[in-house]
PDB file of C-alpha atoms in Angstrom:
ATOM      1  CA  UNK A1366      94.907  91.943 123.068  1.00  0.00           C
ATOM      2  CA  UNK A1367      95.851  95.422 123.249  1.00  0.00           C
ATOM      3  CA  UNK A1368      92.732  98.009 123.200  1.00  0.00           C
ATOM      4  CA  UNK A1369      94.658 101.101 121.428  1.00  0.00           C
ATOM      5  CA  UNK A1370      97.285 100.392 120.157  1.00  0.00           C
ATOM      6  CA  UNK A1371     100.051 102.584 117.992  1.00  0.00           C
ATOM      7  CA  UNK A1372     102.995 102.354 115.469  1.00  0.00           C
ATOM      8  CA  UNK A1373     105.243 103.386 115.734  1.00  0.00           C
ATOM      9  CA  UNK A1374     106.336 103.984 119.120  1.00  0.00           C
ATOM     10  CA  UNK A1375     109.524 105.970 118.533  1.00  0.00           C
ATOM     11  CA  UNK A1376     110.484 107.548 115.470  1.00  0.00           C
ATOM     12  CA  UNK A1377     113.300 109.882 114.792  1.00  0.00           C
ATOM     13  CA  UNK A1378     114.060 112.236 111.275  1.00  0.00           C
ATOM     14  CA  UNK A1379     115.056 115.126 110.323  1.00  0.00           C
ATOM     15  CA  UNK A1380     113.422 118.147 109.628  1.00  0.00           C
ATOM     16  CA  UNK A1381     111.658 118.450 106.614  1.00  0.00           C
ATOM     17  CA  UNK A1382     110.663 115.260 106.632  1.00  0.00           C
ATOM     18  CA  UNK A1383     107.336 113.547 106.026  1.00  0.00           C
ATOM     19  CA  UNK A1384     106.437 110.969 108.337  1.00  0.00           C
ATOM     20  CA  UNK A1385     103.361 108.855 109.490  1.00  0.00           C
ATOM     21  CA  UNK A1386     101.950 107.212 112.922  1.00  0.00           C
ATOM     22  CA  UNK A1387      98.616 104.474 112.998  1.00  0.00           C
ATOM     23  CA  UNK A1388      96.390 104.009 115.473  1.00  0.00           C
ATOM     24  CA  UNK A1389      94.418 100.946 116.103  1.00  0.00           C
ATOM     25  CA  UNK A1390      91.438 100.283 118.477  1.00  0.00           C
ATOM     26  CA  UNK A1391      89.526  96.964 119.304  1.00  0.00           C
ATOM     27  CA  UNK A1392      87.241  98.362 121.473  1.00  0.00           C
ATOM     28  CA  UNK A1393      84.391  98.633 119.067  1.00  0.00           C
ATOM     29  CA  UNK A1394      83.986 102.567 119.335  1.00  0.00           C
ATOM     30  CA  UNK A1395      82.844 104.935 117.481  1.00  0.00           C
ATOM     31  CA  UNK A1396      85.364 107.919 118.518  1.00  0.00           C
ATOM     32  CA  UNK A1397      88.944 108.462 118.256  1.00  0.00           C
ATOM     33  CA  UNK A1398      91.239 111.579 119.068  1.00  0.00           C
ATOM     34  CA  UNK A1399      94.955 111.986 118.442  1.00  0.00           C
ATOM     35  CA  UNK A1400      96.935 113.865 121.505  1.00  0.00           C
ATOM     36  CA  UNK A1401     100.265 115.848 121.477  1.00  0.00           C
ATOM     37  CA  UNK A1402     101.990 115.473 124.900  1.00  0.00           C
ATOM     38  CA  UNK A1403     104.960 118.400 125.088  1.00  0.00           C
ATOM     39  CA  UNK A1404     108.186 117.970 126.888  1.00  0.00           C
ATOM     40  CA  UNK A1405     106.604 119.405 129.704  1.00  0.00           C
ATOM     41  CA  UNK A1406     104.135 116.521 129.598  1.00  0.00           C
ATOM     42  CA  UNK A1407     100.933 119.411 128.661  1.00  0.00           C
ATOM     43  CA  UNK A1408      98.315 117.036 127.088  1.00  0.00           C
ATOM     44  CA  UNK A1409      96.597 118.930 124.509  1.00  0.00           C
ATOM     45  CA  UNK A1410      94.060 117.679 121.770  1.00  0.00           C
ATOM     46  CA  UNK A1411      95.004 118.302 118.416  1.00  0.00           C
ATOM     47  CA  UNK A1412      91.561 116.094 116.030  1.00  0.00           C
ATOM     48  CA  UNK A1413      89.334 114.014 116.876  1.00  0.00           C
ATOM     49  CA  UNK A1414      87.395 111.364 114.555  1.00  0.00           C
ATOM     50  CA  UNK A1415      83.231 110.471 115.528  1.00  0.00           C
ATOM     51  CA  UNK A1416      82.361 107.323 113.177  1.00  0.00           C
ATOM     52  CA  UNK A1417      85.228 108.673 110.846  1.00  0.00           C
ATOM     53  CA  UNK A1418      83.888 112.084 110.587  1.00  0.00           C
ATOM     54  CA  UNK A1419      86.161 114.938 111.938  1.00  0.00           C
ATOM     55  CA  UNK A1420      84.739 116.752 114.643  1.00  0.00           C
ATOM     56  CA  UNK A1421      87.545 118.059 116.712  1.00  0.00           C
ATOM     57  CA  UNK A1422      90.082 120.343 114.238  1.00  0.00           C
ATOM     58  CA  UNK A1423      92.070 122.417 116.543  1.00  0.00           C
ATOM     59  CA  UNK A1424      94.546 125.198 115.873  1.00  0.00           C
ATOM     60  CA  UNK A1425      96.585 122.660 114.265  1.00  0.00           C
ATOM     61  CA  UNK A1426      99.284 123.189 111.904  1.00  0.00           C
ATOM     62  CA  UNK A1427      98.044 122.166 108.533  1.00  0.00           C
ATOM     63  CA  UNK A1428     101.007 119.699 107.870  1.00  0.00           C
ATOM     64  CA  UNK A1429      99.195 117.225 110.106  1.00  0.00           C
ATOM     65  CA  UNK A1430      96.621 115.419 108.418  1.00  0.00           C
ATOM     66  CA  UNK A1431      94.720 113.020 110.029  1.00  0.00           C
ATOM     67  CA  UNK A1432      92.778 110.125 108.357  1.00  0.00           C
ATOM     68  CA  UNK A1433      90.530 107.783 109.504  1.00  0.00           C
ATOM     69  CA  UNK A1434      90.005 105.303 106.835  1.00  0.00           C
ATOM     70  CA  UNK A1435      86.760 103.514 108.871  1.00  0.00           C
ATOM     71  CA  UNK A1436      85.626 104.003 112.529  1.00  0.00           C
ATOM     72  CA  UNK A1437      88.346 101.411 114.400  1.00  0.00           C
ATOM     73  CA  UNK A1438      91.441 102.995 112.508  1.00  0.00           C
ATOM     74  CA  UNK A1439      92.864 106.956 112.905  1.00  0.00           C
ATOM     75  CA  UNK A1440      96.645 107.696 111.643  1.00  0.00           C
ATOM     76  CA  UNK A1441      97.928 110.484 111.518  1.00  0.00           C
ATOM     77  CA  UNK A1442     100.206 112.316 108.736  1.00  0.00           C
ATOM     78  CA  UNK A1443     103.101 114.996 109.378  1.00  0.00           C
ATOM     79  CA  UNK A1444     104.767 116.993 106.697  1.00  0.00           C
ATOM     80  CA  UNK A1445     107.234 118.803 106.377  1.00  0.00           C
ATOM     81  CA  UNK A1446     108.417 117.880 110.091  1.00  0.00           C
ATOM     82  CA  UNK A1447     109.887 120.931 112.359  1.00  0.00           C
ATOM     83  CA  UNK A1448     111.876 120.919 115.561  1.00  0.00           C
ATOM     84  CA  UNK A1449     108.671 121.729 118.029  1.00  0.00           C
ATOM     85  CA  UNK A1450     106.688 118.491 116.822  1.00  0.00           C
ATOM     86  CA  UNK A1451     108.850 116.701 118.627  1.00  0.00           C
ATOM     87  CA  UNK A1452     106.634 115.294 121.474  1.00  0.00           C
ATOM     88  CA  UNK A1453     104.682 112.222 121.939  1.00  0.00           C
ATOM     89  CA  UNK A1454     101.729 111.695 120.227  1.00  0.00           C
ATOM     90  CA  UNK A1455      98.955 110.296 122.197  1.00  0.00           C
ATOM     91  CA  UNK A1456      96.186 107.942 119.703  1.00  0.00           C
ATOM     92  CA  UNK A1457      93.134 107.439 122.321  1.00  0.00           C
ATOM     93  CA  UNK A1458      89.231 106.041 121.815  1.00  0.00           C
ATOM     94  CA  UNK A1459      86.047 106.372 123.158  1.00  0.00           C
ATOM     95  CA  UNK A1460      82.386 104.755 123.260  1.00  0.00           C
ATOM     96  CA  UNK A1461      81.360 108.043 120.890  1.00  0.00           C
ATOM     97  CA  UNK A1462      80.488 111.778 121.080  1.00  0.00           C
ATOM     98  CA  UNK A1463      77.500 111.542 122.197  1.00  0.00           C
ATOM     99  CA  UNK A1464      78.480 110.065 125.649  1.00  0.00           C
ATOM    100  CA  UNK A1465      79.789 112.642 127.574  1.00  0.00           C
ATOM    101  CA  UNK A1466      80.232 110.372 130.714  1.00  0.00           C
ATOM    102  CA  UNK A1467      82.341 107.709 128.951  1.00  0.00           C
ATOM    103  CA  UNK A1468      86.409 107.747 129.634  1.00  0.00           C
ATOM    104  CA  UNK A1469      89.270 107.938 127.402  1.00  0.00           C
ATOM    105  CA  UNK A1470      91.317 104.623 126.374  1.00  0.00           C
ATOM    106  CA  UNK A1471      94.429 105.472 125.459  1.00  0.00           C
ATOM    107  CA  UNK A1472      97.794 103.477 123.834  1.00  0.00           C
ATOM    108  CA  UNK A1473     101.560 103.509 124.717  1.00  0.00           C
ATOM    109  CA  UNK A1474     101.908 106.761 122.341  1.00  0.00           C
ATOM    110  CA  UNK A1475     104.418 107.288 119.519  1.00  0.00           C
ATOM    111  CA  UNK A1476     107.587 109.606 120.271  1.00  0.00           C
ATOM    112  CA  UNK A1477     108.379 111.803 117.374  1.00  0.00           C
ATOM    113  CA  UNK A1478     112.106 113.196 118.178  1.00  0.00           C
ATOM    114  CA  UNK A1479     112.767 115.705 114.534  1.00  0.00           C
ATOM    115  CA  UNK A1480     116.849 116.232 114.568  1.00  0.00           C
TER     116      UNK A1480
ATOM    117  CA  UNK B  94      85.596 127.935 127.891  1.00  0.00           C
ATOM    118  CA  UNK B  95      85.549 124.655 129.863  1.00  0.00           C
ATOM    119  CA  UNK B  96      89.448 124.405 132.187  1.00  0.00           C
ATOM    120  CA  UNK B  97      91.309 122.259 134.850  1.00  0.00           C
ATOM    121  CA  UNK B  98      93.989 123.195 137.485  1.00  0.00           C
ATOM    122  CA  UNK B  99      96.545 120.953 139.265  1.00  0.00           C
ATOM    123  CA  UNK B 100      97.476 123.931 141.433  1.00  0.00           C
ATOM    124  CA  UNK B 101     100.711 121.320 142.522  1.00  0.00           C
ATOM    125  CA  UNK B 102     104.038 120.630 140.148  1.00  0.00           C
ATOM    126  CA  UNK B 103     104.936 117.589 142.480  1.00  0.00           C
ATOM    127  CA  UNK B 104     103.636 116.215 145.098  1.00  0.00           C
ATOM    128  CA  UNK B 105     105.802 113.935 148.193  1.00  0.00           C
ATOM    129  CA  UNK B 106     104.632 111.604 150.341  1.00  0.00           C
ATOM    130  CA  UNK B 107     106.396 108.991 152.858  1.00  0.00           C
ATOM    131  CA  UNK B 108     104.734 105.664 151.957  1.00  0.00           C
ATOM    132  CA  UNK B 109     102.066 104.383 153.722  1.00  0.00           C
ATOM    133  CA  UNK B 110     100.982 107.955 154.272  1.00  0.00           C
ATOM    134  CA  UNK B 111      97.294 109.419 153.115  1.00  0.00           C
ATOM    135  CA  UNK B 112      98.141 111.344 149.647  1.00  0.00           C
ATOM    136  CA  UNK B 113      95.892 114.191 148.070  1.00  0.00           C
ATOM    137  CA  UNK B 114      96.438 115.384 144.417  1.00  0.00           C
ATOM    138  CA  UNK B 115      94.368 118.757 143.851  1.00  0.00           C
ATOM    139  CA  UNK B 116      92.542 119.209 140.914  1.00  0.00           C
ATOM    140  CA  UNK B 117      89.681 122.757 140.805  1.00  0.00           C
ATOM    141  CA  UNK B 118      87.828 123.437 137.031  1.00  0.00           C
ATOM    142  CA  UNK B 119      85.890 125.465 135.618  1.00  0.00           C
ATOM    143  CA  UNK B 120      82.571 124.584 133.020  1.00  0.00           C
ATOM    144  CA  UNK B 121      79.401 125.624 132.404  1.00  0.00           C
ATOM    145  CA  UNK B 122      76.767 123.303 133.606  1.00  0.00           C
ATOM    146  CA  UNK B 123      77.282 120.185 134.674  1.00  0.00           C
ATOM    147  CA  UNK B 124      80.725 118.774 135.013  1.00  0.00           C
ATOM    148  CA  UNK B 125      82.056 115.564 134.159  1.00  0.00           C
ATOM    149  CA  UNK B 126      85.125 114.462 135.936  1.00  0.00           C
ATOM    150  CA  UNK B 127      88.022 112.065 135.467  1.00  0.00           C
ATOM    151  CA  UNK B 128      91.462 110.999 136.410  1.00  0.00           C
ATOM    152  CA  UNK B 129      94.253 109.474 134.874  1.00  0.00           C
ATOM    153  CA  UNK B 130      97.763 108.100 135.882  1.00  0.00           C
ATOM    154  CA  UNK B 131     100.435 108.608 133.609  1.00  0.00           C
ATOM    155  CA  UNK B 132     103.490 105.890 134.126  1.00  0.00           C
ATOM    156  CA  UNK B 133     107.147 107.141 132.696  1.00  0.00           C
ATOM    157  CA  UNK B 134     106.915 105.752 129.030  1.00  0.00           C
ATOM    158  CA  UNK B 135     103.054 104.415 128.924  1.00  0.00           C
ATOM    159  CA  UNK B 136     100.199 105.741 127.852  1.00  0.00           C
ATOM    160  CA  UNK B 137      97.327 107.519 130.445  1.00  0.00           C
ATOM    161  CA  UNK B 138      95.127 104.258 131.861  1.00  0.00           C
ATOM    162  CA  UNK B 139      92.159 105.813 133.733  1.00  0.00           C
ATOM    163  CA  UNK B 140      91.467 105.823 137.747  1.00  0.00           C
ATOM    164  CA  UNK B 141      87.972 107.313 138.292  1.00  0.00           C
ATOM    165  CA  UNK B 142      85.143 109.519 137.307  1.00  0.00           C
ATOM    166  CA  UNK B 143      82.335 111.285 138.747  1.00  0.00           C
ATOM    167  CA  UNK B 144      78.970 112.056 136.443  1.00  0.00           C
ATOM    168  CA  UNK B 145      76.477 112.404 138.888  1.00  0.00           C
ATOM    169  CA  UNK B 146      75.396 111.353 142.264  1.00  0.00           C
ATOM    170  CA  UNK B 147      78.508 110.805 145.466  1.00  0.00           C
ATOM    171  CA  UNK B 148      80.211 112.915 145.848  1.00  0.00           C
ATOM    172  CA  UNK B 149      82.752 110.144 147.019  1.00  0.00           C
ATOM    173  CA  UNK B 150      83.842 108.365 144.223  1.00  0.00           C
ATOM    174  CA  UNK B 151      86.477 105.046 144.350  1.00  0.00           C
ATOM    175  CA  UNK B 152      88.034 103.832 142.066  1.00  0.00           C
ATOM    176  CA  UNK B 153      90.953 101.603 140.772  1.00  0.00           C
ATOM    177  CA  UNK B 154      94.347 100.952 142.823  1.00  0.00           C
ATOM    178  CA  UNK B 155      92.989 102.162 146.070  1.00  0.00           C
ATOM    179  CA  UNK B 156      91.830 105.732 144.971  1.00  0.00           C
ATOM    180  CA  UNK B 157      89.088 107.842 145.820  1.00  0.00           C
ATOM    181  CA  UNK B 158      87.734 111.789 144.121  1.00  0.00           C
ATOM    182  CA  UNK B 159      85.633 113.931 146.248  1.00  0.00           C
ATOM    183  CA  UNK B 160      83.502 115.852 144.089  1.00  0.00           C
ATOM    184  CA  UNK B 161      82.739 119.607 145.782  1.00  0.00           C
ATOM    185  CA  UNK B 162      80.677 121.509 144.012  1.00  0.00           C
ATOM    186  CA  UNK B 163      81.157 124.656 145.904  1.00  0.00           C
ATOM    187  CA  UNK B 164      84.339 124.675 145.328  1.00  0.00           C
ATOM    188  CA  UNK B 165      84.786 123.272 141.904  1.00  0.00           C
ATOM    189  CA  UNK B 166      87.407 121.001 142.521  1.00  0.00           C
ATOM    190  CA  UNK B 167      87.274 117.311 142.896  1.00  0.00           C
ATOM    191  CA  UNK B 168      90.956 115.889 144.449  1.00  0.00           C
ATOM    192  CA  UNK B 169      92.320 112.367 144.214  1.00  0.00           C
ATOM    193  CA  UNK B 170      93.166 111.330 147.628  1.00  0.00           C
ATOM    194  CA  UNK B 171      94.068 107.394 148.481  1.00  0.00           C
ATOM    195  CA  UNK B 172      94.506 106.478 152.441  1.00  0.00           C
ATOM    196  CA  UNK B 173      97.409 104.576 152.735  1.00  0.00           C
ATOM    197  CA  UNK B 174     100.271 105.726 149.323  1.00  0.00           C
ATOM    198  CA  UNK B 175     102.993 102.965 148.403  1.00  0.00           C
ATOM    199  CA  UNK B 176     105.721 103.807 146.511  1.00  0.00           C
ATOM    200  CA  UNK B 177     104.360 101.901 143.049  1.00  0.00           C
ATOM    201  CA  UNK B 178     101.844 104.782 143.490  1.00  0.00           C
ATOM    202  CA  UNK B 179     104.336 107.244 142.017  1.00  0.00           C
ATOM    203  CA  UNK B 180     103.893 108.495 138.502  1.00  0.00           C
ATOM    204  CA  UNK B 181     102.008 111.831 136.978  1.00  0.00           C
ATOM    205  CA  UNK B 182      98.261 111.883 137.517  1.00  0.00           C
ATOM    206  CA  UNK B 183      96.196 114.383 135.403  1.00  0.00           C
ATOM    207  CA  UNK B 184      92.877 115.750 136.166  1.00  0.00           C
ATOM    208  CA  UNK B 185      90.451 115.905 133.528  1.00  0.00           C
ATOM    209  CA  UNK B 186      87.193 117.768 132.455  1.00  0.00           C
ATOM    210  CA  UNK B 187      83.868 117.434 130.219  1.00  0.00           C
ATOM    211  CA  UNK B 188      81.487 119.899 130.337  1.00  0.00           C
ATOM    212  CA  UNK B 189      78.215 119.873 128.460  1.00  0.00           C
ATOM    213  CA  UNK B 190      78.780 123.553 126.177  1.00  0.00           C
ATOM    214  CA  UNK B 191      77.348 123.282 122.864  1.00  0.00           C
ATOM    215  CA  UNK B 192      77.206 119.987 123.053  1.00  0.00           C
ATOM    216  CA  UNK B 193      80.897 119.775 122.945  1.00  0.00           C
ATOM    217  CA  UNK B 194      82.243 115.936 124.603  1.00  0.00           C
ATOM    218  CA  UNK B 195      85.895 117.483 124.552  1.00  0.00           C
ATOM    219  CA  UNK B 196      88.011 116.319 127.232  1.00  0.00           C
ATOM    220  CA  UNK B 197      89.855 118.597 128.356  1.00  0.00           C
ATOM    221  CA  UNK B 198      93.474 117.758 131.127  1.00  0.00           C
ATOM    222  CA  UNK B 199      94.878 119.923 133.755  1.00  0.00           C
ATOM    223  CA  UNK B 200      99.254 119.811 133.904  1.00  0.00           C
ATOM    224  CA  UNK B 201      99.357 116.918 135.424  1.00  0.00           C
ATOM    225  CA  UNK B 202     100.831 116.743 138.701  1.00  0.00           C
ATOM    226  CA  UNK B 203     103.702 114.421 139.909  1.00  0.00           C
ATOM    227  CA  UNK B 204     103.181 111.804 142.618  1.00  0.00           C
ATOM    228  CA  UNK B 205     106.086 110.756 144.612  1.00  0.00           C
ATOM    229  CA  UNK B 206     106.072 108.809 147.328  1.00  0.00           C
ATOM    230  CA  UNK B 207     109.288 107.720 149.186  1.00  0.00           C
ATOM    231  CA  UNK B 208     110.003 104.498 151.139  1.00  0.00           C
TER     232      UNK B 208
END
């Protein structure tokens, strides 16, 4: 069973479109994250939710909107896609926000290409 | 603010030789340090972590890391490199500052092990 699963794995779309990436974890974790990995492989945190509550919102454009319907799911919706949004987006989860010693478990990534 | 640096973009090692991938950190208070590995087109996999106690931490696939508080370093090591160890390695730090559990990643080091 995949612990953290993301769909779709690949996404190719035109500038200006709106797209969503879905993430689910079956680890029973309370905390979920979205990270962006750019073309230079640099990883930057975007958002974090703990038990459906937003706790990290980095300086991300308003076009990005996360939604957590329950603690096992964290989706990412992107409006008005721009060329610079092309990247690999990783979902991750960890036991709980307060458990600072816990490692993150990552999904396989969703590669978004904006043309 | 917490940060982590990996000074080498790439490390080249011959198979059978020992390897070291360097990491230095900056954090207020006690650091919690992690190493992850990313194989091509895959998500990040947890290797090991330092929380407290023994400065030498052992992890997956024969890797270990040495925590050095005075040098603020957490270098990843392996006594005998394998070609299959070739991948992208990330060091990460989480500090206790304002109760933040945010995990910050270094820029990554590509390890190339040649037969």
